[in-house]
Amino acid sequence: MTTISPPITTSFLAPSTESMPLSPPETLISPLLSSKTASDDSSKDPVPVPKDLDDLVRLLHIELGTSGLACEGVDVERVKTLMANYTSNQQDWQKYALFDKSRYTRNLVDDGNGKFNLMILAWPETTGSAIHDHAGSHCVMKILDGELQETQYYWPDKIVNDTENTDSGMGSDNSDNEEKPKPMTVKRETTMHRDDVAYMSDSIGLHRVANPLKTAGSLSLHLYTPPYDYCKTFNERSSKARSSGKCVFYSAKGQKLESCPSAAYLKCSLTADSK
């Protein structure tokens, strides 16, 4: 397996959300699938095996139809299995493997006609996201190269907004005159390798994703449906929530976007600050 080392670049990306759930959703168990091992309901048509990344995009358009996973007629398990059935191939995703030397980047593969976003995230060594929700969106994540560590958290018992309105990562804890802050509670940790697939949504909880490798970058394929522009990030020490900046892409269809200046990217990024 060829592991990609991140090239040195100068700009960056971001995710976020203005809306906050009224109450923490109930938690469920997040499934982890391996390529070719996920089963589907035998009473339905077999889940196809994409021949390449372009074919996966085509099949996702068919499976998700005009409404995405929010539609009652769409089977989440079939979509997860479809992602698992795609075998990572460097020739497919090489043009999307655009790294920033210090932050992870979001590289758009397909906009799903406004019903979903399919993107490749490029994770330099030892970088990761902040703890965040998904603004009501479904997320299916597949490892293309390297490895990633997902840490899931329970929703806080009480959601308290931080005094700041944006978050660049871990957040700050300015609570001297307030009720003693409560740290986030870890639900589970999972290390994912090439071709592993996981599913995440707000009904499961919150999570953070990071590249634990010290000498190599990692790549992951993410399906978000419906797409979202903002999400909430959470301070691990105090559980306080902030709205992250508006999502932007580092590149689209393999072309780096000049409209993603480094300063704006760093301000809006979900990337966790170094400790």
mmCIF file of C-alpha atoms in Angstrom:
data_model
loop_
_atom_site.group_PDB
_atom_site.id
_atom_site.type_symbol
_atom_site.label_atom_id
_atom_site.label_comp_id
_atom_site.label_asym_id
_atom_site.label_seq_id
_atom_site.Cartn_x
_atom_site.Cartn_y
_atom_site.Cartn_z
ATOM 1 C CA MET A 1 0.000 0.000 0.000
ATOM 2 C CA THR A 2 1.345 3.399 -0.930
ATOM 3 C CA THR A 3 0.954 5.975 1.831
ATOM 4 C CA ILE A 4 0.627 9.604 0.790
ATOM 5 C CA SER A 5 2.859 12.177 2.463
ATOM 6 C CA PRO A 6 1.280 15.639 2.434
ATOM 7 C CA PRO A 7 2.844 18.238 0.132
ATOM 8 C CA ILE A 8 3.465 21.708 1.512
ATOM 9 C CA THR A 9 0.695 24.149 0.591
ATOM 10 C CA THR A 10 -0.498 27.463 1.987
ATOM 11 C CA SER A 11 -4.282 27.592 2.270
ATOM 12 C CA PHE A 12 -7.147 25.738 3.999
ATOM 13 C CA LEU A 13 -10.836 24.895 4.592
ATOM 14 C CA ALA A 14 -13.701 24.714 7.193
ATOM 15 C CA PRO A 15 -17.029 23.210 8.558
ATOM 16 C CA SER A 16 -19.850 24.565 10.875
ATOM 17 C CA THR A 17 -23.626 25.077 12.018
ATOM 18 C CA GLU A 18 -25.951 27.785 13.197
ATOM 19 C CA SER A 19 -28.616 25.403 14.436
ATOM 20 C CA MET A 20 -28.378 23.606 17.766
ATOM 21 C CA PRO A 21 -30.420 20.542 18.703
ATOM 22 C CA LEU A 22 -33.068 21.419 21.284
ATOM 23 C CA SER A 23 -32.048 18.416 23.347
ATOM 24 C CA PRO A 24 -29.307 15.772 23.083
ATOM 25 C CA PRO A 25 -30.491 12.887 20.865
ATOM 26 C CA GLU A 26 -30.506 9.331 22.158
ATOM 27 C CA THR A 27 -27.269 7.472 21.513
ATOM 28 C CA LEU A 28 -26.946 4.424 19.311
ATOM 29 C CA ILE A 29 -24.133 2.087 18.347
ATOM 30 C CA SER A 30 -22.171 3.278 15.307
ATOM 31 C CA PRO A 31 -21.481 0.425 12.854
ATOM 32 C CA LEU A 32 -18.030 -0.138 11.378
ATOM 33 C CA LEU A 33 -17.904 -2.018 8.092
ATOM 34 C CA SER A 34 -15.048 -3.512 6.090
ATOM 35 C CA SER A 35 -15.006 -3.540 2.304
ATOM 36 C CA LYS A 36 -16.854 -6.510 0.763
ATOM 37 C CA THR A 37 -18.031 -7.786 4.181
ATOM 38 C CA ALA A 38 -21.137 -5.679 4.710
ATOM 39 C CA SER A 39 -24.357 -7.557 3.984
ATOM 40 C CA ASP A 40 -27.623 -6.167 2.674
ATOM 41 C CA ASP A 41 -31.238 -7.291 2.884
ATOM 42 C CA SER A 42 -31.513 -10.325 0.614
ATOM 43 C CA SER A 43 -35.105 -9.386 -0.221
ATOM 44 C CA LYS A 44 -33.824 -6.346 -2.111
ATOM 45 C CA ASP A 45 -31.625 -6.008 -5.141
ATOM 46 C CA PRO A 46 -27.971 -6.756 -4.341
ATOM 47 C CA VAL A 47 -25.888 -3.690 -3.555
ATOM 48 C CA PRO A 48 -23.655 -3.108 -6.597
ATOM 49 C CA VAL A 49 -19.865 -3.023 -6.450
ATOM 50 C CA PRO A 50 -18.514 0.231 -7.964
ATOM 51 C CA LYS A 51 -15.749 -0.323 -10.471
ATOM 52 C CA ASP A 52 -14.088 2.994 -9.615
ATOM 53 C CA LEU A 53 -14.732 6.299 -7.844
ATOM 54 C CA ASP A 54 -16.655 7.766 -10.782
ATOM 55 C CA ASP A 55 -18.899 4.718 -10.753
ATOM 56 C CA LEU A 56 -19.461 5.151 -7.010
ATOM 57 C CA VAL A 57 -20.619 8.724 -7.646
ATOM 58 C CA ARG A 58 -23.024 7.493 -10.317
ATOM 59 C CA LEU A 59 -24.435 4.797 -8.055
ATOM 60 C CA LEU A 60 -24.833 7.216 -5.136
ATOM 61 C CA HIS A 61 -26.971 9.447 -7.331
ATOM 62 C CA ILE A 62 -29.168 6.436 -8.080
ATOM 63 C CA GLU A 63 -29.412 5.254 -4.451
ATOM 64 C CA LEU A 64 -30.049 8.700 -2.975
ATOM 65 C CA GLY A 65 -32.457 9.819 -5.664
ATOM 66 C CA THR A 66 -33.694 13.381 -5.376
ATOM 67 C CA SER A 67 -33.944 13.615 -1.581
ATOM 68 C CA GLY A 68 -30.788 12.116 -0.043
ATOM 69 C CA LEU A 69 -30.818 10.040 3.153
ATOM 70 C CA ALA A 70 -33.470 12.320 4.643
ATOM 71 C CA CYS A 71 -35.984 10.617 2.356
ATOM 72 C CA GLU A 72 -37.938 7.754 3.985
ATOM 73 C CA GLY A 73 -37.468 5.574 0.910
ATOM 74 C CA VAL A 74 -33.661 5.594 1.132
ATOM 75 C CA ASP A 75 -31.982 2.685 2.937
ATOM 76 C CA VAL A 76 -29.063 3.878 5.066
ATOM 77 C CA GLU A 77 -27.606 0.372 5.266
ATOM 78 C CA ARG A 78 -27.515 0.064 1.464
ATOM 79 C CA VAL A 79 -25.666 3.376 1.157
ATOM 80 C CA LYS A 80 -23.149 2.288 3.790
ATOM 81 C CA THR A 81 -22.669 -1.019 1.988
ATOM 82 C CA LEU A 82 -22.250 0.743 -1.347
ATOM 83 C CA MET A 83 -19.452 2.853 0.158
ATOM 84 C CA ALA A 84 -17.890 -0.289 1.638
ATOM 85 C CA ASN A 85 -18.073 -2.065 -1.736
ATOM 86 C CA TYR A 86 -15.837 0.535 -3.362
ATOM 87 C CA THR A 87 -12.181 -0.526 -3.127
ATOM 88 C CA SER A 88 -9.759 2.362 -2.660
ATOM 89 C CA ASN A 89 -7.605 2.969 -5.731
ATOM 90 C CA GLN A 90 -4.976 5.703 -5.800
ATOM 91 C CA GLN A 91 -5.571 6.333 -9.495
ATOM 92 C CA ASP A 92 -9.163 7.301 -8.648
ATOM 93 C CA TRP A 93 -8.472 9.793 -5.869
ATOM 94 C CA GLN A 94 -4.946 11.069 -6.507
ATOM 95 C CA LYS A 95 -6.154 14.377 -7.976
ATOM 96 C CA TYR A 96 -8.235 15.059 -4.855
ATOM 97 C CA ALA A 97 -5.362 14.370 -2.428
ATOM 98 C CA LEU A 98 -4.551 18.031 -1.843
ATOM 99 C CA PHE A 99 -2.954 18.665 1.546
ATOM 100 C CA ASP A 100 -2.291 21.681 3.717
ATOM 101 C CA LYS A 101 0.838 21.197 5.799
ATOM 102 C CA SER A 102 -0.855 21.977 9.136
ATOM 103 C CA ARG A 103 -4.628 21.496 8.716
ATOM 104 C CA TYR A 104 -6.908 18.930 7.182
ATOM 105 C CA THR A 105 -8.569 19.902 3.916
ATOM 106 C CA ARG A 106 -12.003 19.233 2.409
ATOM 107 C CA ASN A 107 -11.832 18.460 -1.308
ATOM 108 C CA LEU A 108 -15.154 18.277 -3.141
ATOM 109 C CA VAL A 109 -15.682 15.285 -5.435
ATOM 110 C CA ASP A 110 -19.394 15.747 -6.231
ATOM 111 C CA ASP A 111 -22.099 18.121 -4.972
ATOM 112 C CA GLY A 112 -24.911 15.597 -5.346
ATOM 113 C CA ASN A 113 -27.220 18.107 -7.079
ATOM 114 C CA GLY A 114 -27.614 19.814 -3.723
ATOM 115 C CA LYS A 115 -28.814 16.615 -1.970
ATOM 116 C CA PHE A 116 -25.433 15.371 -0.752
ATOM 117 C CA ASN A 117 -21.761 16.248 -0.750
ATOM 118 C CA LEU A 118 -19.095 13.668 -1.497
ATOM 119 C CA MET A 119 -15.636 14.860 -0.540
ATOM 120 C CA ILE A 120 -12.148 13.630 0.225
ATOM 121 C CA LEU A 121 -10.531 14.869 3.416
ATOM 122 C CA ALA A 122 -6.738 15.043 3.455
ATOM 123 C CA TRP A 123 -5.240 14.708 6.929
ATOM 124 C CA PRO A 124 -1.585 15.644 7.462
ATOM 125 C CA GLU A 125 0.245 13.651 10.113
ATOM 126 C CA THR A 126 -1.006 14.141 13.718
ATOM 127 C CA THR A 127 -3.797 16.575 12.767
ATOM 128 C CA GLY A 128 -7.478 16.215 13.536
ATOM 129 C CA SER A 129 -10.866 17.888 13.834
ATOM 130 C CA ALA A 130 -12.498 19.455 16.843
ATOM 131 C CA ILE A 131 -15.334 17.634 18.603
ATOM 132 C CA HIS A 132 -18.404 18.435 16.517
ATOM 133 C CA ASP A 133 -21.970 17.541 15.606
ATOM 134 C CA HIS A 134 -23.328 17.077 12.071
ATOM 135 C CA ALA A 135 -26.195 19.583 11.994
ATOM 136 C CA GLY A 136 -28.766 16.869 11.342
ATOM 137 C CA SER A 137 -26.786 15.349 8.481
ATOM 138 C CA HIS A 138 -25.909 11.680 7.926
ATOM 139 C CA CYS A 139 -22.188 10.992 7.522
ATOM 140 C CA VAL A 140 -20.651 7.889 5.923
ATOM 141 C CA MET A 141 -16.851 7.836 6.120
ATOM 142 C CA LYS A 142 -14.440 5.506 4.298
ATOM 143 C CA ILE A 143 -10.676 5.342 4.720
ATOM 144 C CA LEU A 144 -8.843 5.611 1.408
ATOM 145 C CA ASP A 145 -5.242 5.617 2.657
ATOM 146 C CA GLY A 146 -3.409 5.583 5.964
ATOM 147 C CA GLU A 147 -5.492 5.368 9.129
ATOM 148 C CA LEU A 148 -7.759 7.538 11.257
ATOM 149 C CA GLN A 149 -8.868 7.452 14.858
ATOM 150 C CA GLU A 150 -12.487 8.312 15.616
ATOM 151 C CA THR A 151 -13.379 9.321 19.169
ATOM 152 C CA GLN A 152 -17.107 9.452 19.894
ATOM 153 C CA TYR A 153 -18.580 11.471 22.758
ATOM 154 C CA TYR A 154 -21.916 11.525 24.520
ATOM 155 C CA TRP A 155 -23.961 14.685 24.169
ATOM 156 C CA PRO A 156 -23.573 16.985 27.185
ATOM 157 C CA ASP A 157 -26.415 16.795 29.715
ATOM 158 C CA LYS A 158 -26.938 20.490 29.154
ATOM 159 C CA ILE A 159 -25.825 22.405 26.080
ATOM 160 C CA VAL A 160 -24.292 25.765 26.994
ATOM 161 C CA ASN A 161 -23.083 28.138 24.296
ATOM 162 C CA ASP A 162 -19.654 29.635 24.781
ATOM 163 C CA THR A 163 -19.307 33.423 24.787
ATOM 164 C CA GLU A 164 -17.367 33.273 21.529
ATOM 165 C CA ASN A 165 -19.396 32.780 18.334
ATOM 166 C CA THR A 166 -16.773 30.885 16.382
ATOM 167 C CA ASP A 167 -14.355 28.114 17.253
ATOM 168 C CA SER A 168 -11.005 27.181 15.791
ATOM 169 C CA GLY A 169 -10.777 23.906 17.624
ATOM 170 C CA MET A 170 -10.483 23.018 21.285
ATOM 171 C CA GLY A 171 -12.129 26.249 22.448
ATOM 172 C CA SER A 172 -11.429 28.227 25.591
ATOM 173 C CA ASP A 173 -12.684 27.833 29.111
ATOM 174 C CA ASN A 174 -13.677 31.222 30.569
ATOM 175 C CA SER A 175 -15.912 29.962 33.321
ATOM 176 C CA ASP A 176 -14.539 31.471 36.550
ATOM 177 C CA ASN A 177 -17.855 33.117 37.369
ATOM 178 C CA GLU A 178 -20.076 30.324 36.133
ATOM 179 C CA GLU A 179 -21.097 26.843 37.174
ATOM 180 C CA LYS A 180 -18.095 24.531 37.217
ATOM 181 C CA PRO A 181 -17.619 23.145 33.683
ATOM 182 C CA LYS A 182 -18.030 19.451 33.022
ATOM 183 C CA PRO A 183 -15.680 17.706 30.592
ATOM 184 C CA MET A 184 -16.979 15.751 27.631
ATOM 185 C CA THR A 185 -17.494 12.018 28.199
ATOM 186 C CA VAL A 186 -15.862 9.621 25.740
ATOM 187 C CA LYS A 187 -18.219 6.959 24.407
ATOM 188 C CA ARG A 188 -15.826 4.888 22.298
ATOM 189 C CA GLU A 189 -12.618 5.065 20.275
ATOM 190 C CA THR A 190 -12.048 3.257 16.989
ATOM 191 C CA THR A 191 -8.968 3.058 14.777
ATOM 192 C CA MET A 192 -9.894 2.732 11.119
ATOM 193 C CA HIS A 193 -7.689 1.439 8.327
ATOM 194 C CA ARG A 194 -7.801 1.449 4.532
ATOM 195 C CA ASP A 195 -11.247 0.531 3.144
ATOM 196 C CA ASP A 196 -12.955 0.532 6.558
ATOM 197 C CA VAL A 197 -16.309 2.347 6.628
ATOM 198 C CA ALA A 198 -18.136 4.003 9.538
ATOM 199 C CA TYR A 199 -21.438 5.831 9.941
ATOM 200 C CA MET A 200 -22.123 8.855 12.141
ATOM 201 C CA SER A 201 -25.121 11.060 12.885
ATOM 202 C CA ASP A 202 -26.381 13.277 15.698
ATOM 203 C CA SER A 203 -28.506 10.393 16.988
ATOM 204 C CA ILE A 204 -25.273 8.545 17.801
ATOM 205 C CA GLY A 205 -23.528 11.477 19.471
ATOM 206 C CA LEU A 206 -20.587 13.763 18.769
ATOM 207 C CA HIS A 207 -17.185 12.840 17.464
ATOM 208 C CA ARG A 208 -13.670 13.909 16.623
ATOM 209 C CA VAL A 209 -11.502 12.418 13.872
ATOM 210 C CA ALA A 210 -7.699 12.521 13.796
ATOM 211 C CA ASN A 211 -4.746 11.089 11.922
ATOM 212 C CA PRO A 212 -2.587 9.316 14.529
ATOM 213 C CA LEU A 213 0.294 8.688 12.120
ATOM 214 C CA LYS A 214 3.452 10.676 12.852
ATOM 215 C CA THR A 215 5.161 10.353 9.478
ATOM 216 C CA ALA A 216 2.421 10.110 6.838
ATOM 217 C CA GLY A 217 -0.818 11.727 5.756
ATOM 218 C CA SER A 218 -4.157 9.925 5.600
ATOM 219 C CA LEU A 219 -7.129 10.256 3.248
ATOM 220 C CA SER A 220 -10.827 9.594 3.808
ATOM 221 C CA LEU A 221 -13.936 9.724 1.629
ATOM 222 C CA HIS A 222 -16.973 11.386 3.262
ATOM 223 C CA LEU A 223 -20.603 11.415 2.220
ATOM 224 C CA TYR A 224 -22.757 14.078 3.911
ATOM 225 C CA THR A 225 -26.480 14.101 3.256
ATOM 226 C CA PRO A 226 -28.100 16.515 3.387
ATOM 227 C CA PRO A 227 -25.147 18.916 2.944
ATOM 228 C CA TYR A 228 -24.617 21.471 5.715
ATOM 229 C CA ASP A 229 -22.839 24.807 5.968
ATOM 230 C CA TYR A 230 -22.493 25.109 9.738
ATOM 231 C CA CYS A 231 -22.144 22.807 12.719
ATOM 232 C CA LYS A 232 -21.381 23.058 16.422
ATOM 233 C CA THR A 233 -17.960 22.421 17.944
ATOM 234 C CA PHE A 234 -17.519 21.469 21.588
ATOM 235 C CA ASN A 235 -14.832 22.251 24.153
ATOM 236 C CA GLU A 236 -13.567 18.953 25.525
ATOM 237 C CA ARG A 237 -12.782 20.426 28.943
ATOM 238 C CA SER A 238 -16.007 22.367 29.553
ATOM 239 C CA SER A 239 -18.524 20.830 27.074
ATOM 240 C CA LYS A 240 -19.386 24.351 25.922
ATOM 241 C CA ALA A 241 -20.569 24.687 22.330
ATOM 242 C CA ARG A 242 -19.683 27.180 19.630
ATOM 243 C CA SER A 243 -20.788 27.691 16.068
ATOM 244 C CA SER A 244 -17.926 27.044 13.691
ATOM 245 C CA GLY A 245 -17.372 29.196 10.629
ATOM 246 C CA LYS A 246 -19.010 28.600 7.279
ATOM 247 C CA CYS A 247 -17.823 25.496 5.471
ATOM 248 C CA VAL A 248 -15.545 26.069 2.498
ATOM 249 C CA PHE A 249 -13.750 23.671 0.194
ATOM 250 C CA TYR A 250 -10.017 23.603 -0.352
ATOM 251 C CA SER A 251 -10.585 22.259 -3.853
ATOM 252 C CA ALA A 252 -13.412 21.172 -6.151
ATOM 253 C CA LYS A 253 -13.198 18.483 -8.832
ATOM 254 C CA GLY A 254 -9.438 18.325 -8.300
ATOM 255 C CA GLN A 255 -8.835 22.051 -8.760
ATOM 256 C CA LYS A 256 -7.627 24.155 -5.844
ATOM 257 C CA LEU A 257 -10.012 27.029 -5.141
ATOM 258 C CA GLU A 258 -8.522 30.492 -5.116
ATOM 259 C CA SER A 259 -11.560 31.637 -3.107
ATOM 260 C CA CYS A 260 -10.277 29.750 -0.060
ATOM 261 C CA PRO A 261 -7.669 32.145 1.411
ATOM 262 C CA SER A 262 -5.502 30.824 4.200
ATOM 263 C CA ALA A 263 -6.612 33.421 6.769
ATOM 264 C CA ALA A 264 -10.312 32.703 6.295
ATOM 265 C CA TYR A 265 -9.658 28.997 6.310
ATOM 266 C CA LEU A 266 -7.776 29.079 9.593
ATOM 267 C CA LYS A 267 -10.424 31.263 11.225
ATOM 268 C CA CYS A 268 -13.297 28.958 10.266
ATOM 269 C CA SER A 269 -11.566 25.592 10.514
ATOM 270 C CA LEU A 270 -12.777 22.812 12.759
ATOM 271 C CA THR A 271 -9.177 21.611 13.122
ATOM 272 C CA ALA A 272 -8.210 21.077 16.725
ATOM 273 C CA ASP A 273 -5.525 23.334 18.136
ATOM 274 C CA SER A 274 -2.335 21.646 19.188
ATOM 275 C CA LYS A 275 -2.072 21.067 22.910
#
